[in-house]
Amino acid sequence: RQLARVAREMAERGPRFTSAESLEAAFRELRDDPAIGSVIREIDRAGRDLSHVAARVAETPIDSCDRGARRLVRVFETHYLAIQIRLVDVDRRGFSVLEALDSLYRASAQGVTVPPAMQQFGAAVLDTTSEDGLWRRYRSAVLDHAAAWEGPLQLCGVIDM
């Protein structure tokens, strides 16, 4: 909330940064901040972990509720359900932090010629609407993960579709 408030104030009063270097330094500091940086790293890590698991589940041949499918269901029940609360937190905190950082970035960059590397950082990490951005990659991984588990869970009667 505080980041969003600062971004609104900057949009209303104008940017506080006189150069691209000071803007980059400020965002480096935010990236390295234990609270903010950990949220960004958690989104990235969760997305990569979900993609990895989805790929492993999807490459497991399953056409009935056989021993392999039942093993996957046990893995799902034991491991995935345990991290579901963490993923809900990543969804809730992650989006609000990235959205606030993106607003702050856009408000800060007014009147400053932003170097290409900083523009790439803005698009790849902060922009929640960018198809190639961190948030969209994470949400895609969540959906791919859910789709990968659908087959074994349906075949073994854990879910009905």
mmCIF file of C-alpha atoms in Angstrom:
data_model
loop_
_atom_site.group_PDB
_atom_site.id
_atom_site.type_symbol
_atom_site.label_atom_id
_atom_site.label_comp_id
_atom_site.label_asym_id
_atom_site.label_seq_id
_atom_site.Cartn_x
_atom_site.Cartn_y
_atom_site.Cartn_z
ATOM 1 C CA ARG A 1 0.000 0.000 0.000
ATOM 2 C CA GLN A 2 2.828 2.330 0.845
ATOM 3 C CA LEU A 3 4.439 1.789 -2.583
ATOM 4 C CA ALA A 4 1.126 2.470 -4.313
ATOM 5 C CA ARG A 5 0.668 5.663 -2.284
ATOM 6 C CA VAL A 6 4.181 6.881 -3.179
ATOM 7 C CA ALA A 7 3.529 6.111 -6.862
ATOM 8 C CA ARG A 8 0.276 8.120 -6.795
ATOM 9 C CA GLU A 9 2.023 11.036 -5.124
ATOM 10 C CA MET A 10 4.844 10.953 -7.664
ATOM 11 C CA ALA A 11 2.379 10.851 -10.550
ATOM 12 C CA GLU A 12 0.624 13.910 -9.100
ATOM 13 C CA ARG A 13 3.732 15.926 -8.130
ATOM 14 C CA GLY A 14 6.174 14.718 -10.731
ATOM 15 C CA PRO A 15 9.208 12.465 -10.485
ATOM 16 C CA ARG A 16 11.824 12.870 -7.775
ATOM 17 C CA PHE A 17 14.637 11.540 -9.921
ATOM 18 C CA THR A 18 16.723 13.913 -11.961
ATOM 19 C CA SER A 19 18.629 11.249 -13.849
ATOM 20 C CA ALA A 20 18.261 7.715 -15.073
ATOM 21 C CA GLU A 21 21.181 6.715 -12.836
ATOM 22 C CA SER A 22 19.338 7.769 -9.686
ATOM 23 C CA LEU A 23 16.229 5.924 -10.888
ATOM 24 C CA GLU A 24 18.273 2.769 -11.527
ATOM 25 C CA ALA A 25 19.949 3.033 -8.127
ATOM 26 C CA ALA A 26 16.577 3.361 -6.399
ATOM 27 C CA PHE A 27 15.192 0.272 -8.130
ATOM 28 C CA ARG A 28 18.384 -1.690 -7.432
ATOM 29 C CA GLU A 29 17.857 -0.857 -3.779
ATOM 30 C CA LEU A 30 14.239 -2.043 -3.944
ATOM 31 C CA ARG A 31 15.279 -5.238 -5.740
ATOM 32 C CA ASP A 32 17.839 -5.966 -3.038
ATOM 33 C CA ASP A 33 15.523 -5.012 -0.180
ATOM 34 C CA PRO A 34 14.823 -8.092 1.987
ATOM 35 C CA ALA A 35 11.048 -7.569 1.906
ATOM 36 C CA ILE A 36 10.497 -6.422 -1.691
ATOM 37 C CA GLY A 37 13.272 -8.461 -3.274
ATOM 38 C CA SER A 38 12.093 -11.620 -1.541
ATOM 39 C CA VAL A 39 8.613 -11.212 -3.045
ATOM 40 C CA ILE A 40 10.070 -10.883 -6.548
ATOM 41 C CA ARG A 41 12.329 -13.906 -5.996
ATOM 42 C CA GLU A 42 9.431 -15.919 -4.546
ATOM 43 C CA ILE A 43 7.251 -15.259 -7.615
ATOM 44 C CA ASP A 44 10.105 -16.328 -9.879
ATOM 45 C CA ARG A 45 10.940 -19.423 -7.816
ATOM 46 C CA ALA A 46 7.307 -20.523 -7.503
ATOM 47 C CA GLY A 47 6.773 -20.143 -11.251
ATOM 48 C CA ARG A 48 9.877 -22.164 -12.095
ATOM 49 C CA ASP A 49 9.004 -24.870 -9.542
ATOM 50 C CA LEU A 50 5.421 -25.172 -10.799
ATOM 51 C CA SER A 51 6.610 -25.371 -14.417
ATOM 52 C CA HIS A 52 9.127 -28.062 -13.518
ATOM 53 C CA VAL A 53 6.534 -30.174 -11.700
ATOM 54 C CA ALA A 54 3.955 -29.693 -14.455
ATOM 55 C CA ALA A 55 6.464 -30.895 -17.054
ATOM 56 C CA ARG A 56 7.302 -33.997 -14.983
ATOM 57 C CA VAL A 57 3.628 -34.842 -14.418
ATOM 58 C CA ALA A 58 2.748 -34.243 -18.073
ATOM 59 C CA GLU A 59 5.513 -36.537 -19.312
ATOM 60 C CA THR A 60 4.295 -39.412 -17.114
ATOM 61 C CA PRO A 61 2.184 -41.718 -19.309
ATOM 62 C CA ILE A 62 -1.165 -42.323 -17.622
ATOM 63 C CA ASP A 63 -4.299 -43.756 -19.165
ATOM 64 C CA SER A 64 -5.928 -45.354 -16.127
ATOM 65 C CA CYS A 65 -5.808 -45.184 -12.351
ATOM 66 C CA ASP A 66 -2.876 -47.556 -12.233
ATOM 67 C CA ARG A 67 -0.015 -47.718 -9.765
ATOM 68 C CA GLY A 68 1.776 -44.752 -11.383
ATOM 69 C CA ALA A 69 -1.338 -42.582 -11.314
ATOM 70 C CA ARG A 70 -2.036 -43.461 -7.670
ATOM 71 C CA ARG A 71 1.579 -42.565 -6.839
ATOM 72 C CA LEU A 72 1.099 -39.171 -8.499
ATOM 73 C CA VAL A 73 -2.119 -38.622 -6.550
ATOM 74 C CA ARG A 74 -0.257 -39.370 -3.292
ATOM 75 C CA VAL A 75 2.479 -36.910 -4.304
ATOM 76 C CA PHE A 76 -0.174 -34.303 -5.057
ATOM 77 C CA GLU A 77 -1.964 -34.834 -1.759
ATOM 78 C CA THR A 78 1.253 -34.885 0.258
ATOM 79 C CA HIS A 79 3.224 -32.083 -1.347
ATOM 80 C CA TYR A 80 1.050 -29.787 -3.414
ATOM 81 C CA LEU A 81 -1.723 -29.346 -0.892
ATOM 82 C CA ALA A 82 0.914 -28.430 1.690
ATOM 83 C CA ILE A 83 2.255 -25.577 -0.440
ATOM 84 C CA GLN A 84 -1.145 -24.310 -1.568
ATOM 85 C CA ILE A 85 -1.219 -21.751 1.251
ATOM 86 C CA ARG A 86 2.197 -20.447 0.150
ATOM 87 C CA LEU A 87 0.931 -20.065 -3.423
ATOM 88 C CA VAL A 88 -2.136 -18.153 -2.255
ATOM 89 C CA ASP A 89 0.223 -15.793 -0.418
ATOM 90 C CA VAL A 90 2.432 -15.446 -3.512
ATOM 91 C CA ASP A 91 -0.672 -14.580 -5.552
ATOM 92 C CA ARG A 92 -1.947 -12.043 -3.052
ATOM 93 C CA ARG A 93 1.297 -10.313 -2.094
ATOM 94 C CA GLY A 94 3.093 -10.793 -5.386
ATOM 95 C CA PHE A 95 0.564 -9.080 -7.592
ATOM 96 C CA SER A 96 0.079 -6.121 -5.265
ATOM 97 C CA VAL A 97 3.843 -5.600 -4.852
ATOM 98 C CA LEU A 98 4.560 -5.848 -8.591
ATOM 99 C CA GLU A 99 1.626 -3.617 -9.467
ATOM 100 C CA ALA A 100 2.784 -0.994 -6.962
ATOM 101 C CA LEU A 101 6.399 -1.234 -8.175
ATOM 102 C CA ASP A 102 5.256 -0.868 -11.783
ATOM 103 C CA SER A 103 3.235 2.247 -10.883
ATOM 104 C CA LEU A 104 6.227 3.606 -8.993
ATOM 105 C CA TYR A 105 8.516 2.862 -11.931
ATOM 106 C CA ARG A 106 6.196 4.564 -14.430
ATOM 107 C CA ALA A 107 5.756 7.619 -12.203
ATOM 108 C CA SER A 108 9.525 7.786 -11.521
ATOM 109 C CA ALA A 109 10.491 7.484 -15.158
ATOM 110 C CA GLN A 110 8.549 10.594 -16.227
ATOM 111 C CA GLY A 111 10.906 13.145 -17.680
ATOM 112 C CA VAL A 112 13.920 10.800 -17.534
ATOM 113 C CA THR A 113 15.462 8.998 -20.482
ATOM 114 C CA VAL A 114 15.368 5.454 -19.227
ATOM 115 C CA PRO A 115 18.266 3.274 -20.430
ATOM 116 C CA PRO A 116 17.389 0.098 -22.363
ATOM 117 C CA ALA A 117 18.481 -2.185 -19.494
ATOM 118 C CA MET A 118 16.105 -0.412 -17.106
ATOM 119 C CA GLN A 119 13.310 -0.572 -19.683
ATOM 120 C CA GLN A 120 13.904 -4.321 -19.985
ATOM 121 C CA PHE A 121 13.789 -4.681 -16.197
ATOM 122 C CA GLY A 122 10.531 -2.725 -16.121
ATOM 123 C CA ALA A 123 8.940 -4.953 -18.774
ATOM 124 C CA ALA A 124 10.402 -8.285 -17.636
ATOM 125 C CA VAL A 125 9.883 -7.897 -13.894
ATOM 126 C CA LEU A 126 7.549 -5.058 -12.967
ATOM 127 C CA ASP A 127 4.919 -4.919 -15.728
ATOM 128 C CA THR A 128 2.065 -7.204 -14.641
ATOM 129 C CA THR A 129 0.432 -6.929 -18.076
ATOM 130 C CA SER A 130 3.468 -7.876 -20.191
ATOM 131 C CA GLU A 131 3.070 -11.297 -21.818
ATOM 132 C CA ASP A 132 6.753 -12.024 -21.168
ATOM 133 C CA GLY A 133 6.763 -10.443 -17.719
ATOM 134 C CA LEU A 134 7.383 -12.189 -14.425
ATOM 135 C CA TRP A 135 3.752 -12.098 -13.283
ATOM 136 C CA ARG A 136 2.315 -13.498 -16.526
ATOM 137 C CA ARG A 137 4.963 -16.259 -16.571
ATOM 138 C CA TYR A 138 4.050 -17.146 -12.988
ATOM 139 C CA ARG A 139 0.287 -17.206 -13.705
ATOM 140 C CA SER A 140 0.902 -19.310 -16.817
ATOM 141 C CA ALA A 141 2.906 -21.763 -14.695
ATOM 142 C CA VAL A 142 0.021 -21.967 -12.192
ATOM 143 C CA LEU A 143 -2.447 -22.793 -14.985
ATOM 144 C CA ASP A 144 -0.093 -25.310 -16.632
ATOM 145 C CA HIS A 145 0.473 -26.970 -13.264
ATOM 146 C CA ALA A 146 -3.262 -27.313 -12.644
ATOM 147 C CA ALA A 147 -3.822 -28.700 -16.151
ATOM 148 C CA ALA A 148 -1.024 -31.262 -15.737
ATOM 149 C CA TRP A 149 -2.580 -32.687 -12.578
ATOM 150 C CA GLU A 150 -6.098 -32.815 -14.005
ATOM 151 C CA GLY A 151 -5.611 -36.167 -15.808
ATOM 152 C CA PRO A 152 -4.295 -38.289 -12.941
ATOM 153 C CA LEU A 153 -6.697 -36.702 -10.443
ATOM 154 C CA GLN A 154 -9.703 -37.330 -12.704
ATOM 155 C CA LEU A 155 -8.684 -40.894 -13.561
ATOM 156 C CA CYS A 156 -8.358 -41.799 -9.893
ATOM 157 C CA GLY A 157 -11.635 -40.115 -8.932
ATOM 158 C CA VAL A 158 -10.093 -37.365 -6.811
ATOM 159 C CA ILE A 159 -11.853 -34.651 -8.847
ATOM 160 C CA ASP A 160 -14.849 -34.673 -11.172
ATOM 161 C CA MET A 161 -14.893 -32.552 -14.274
#
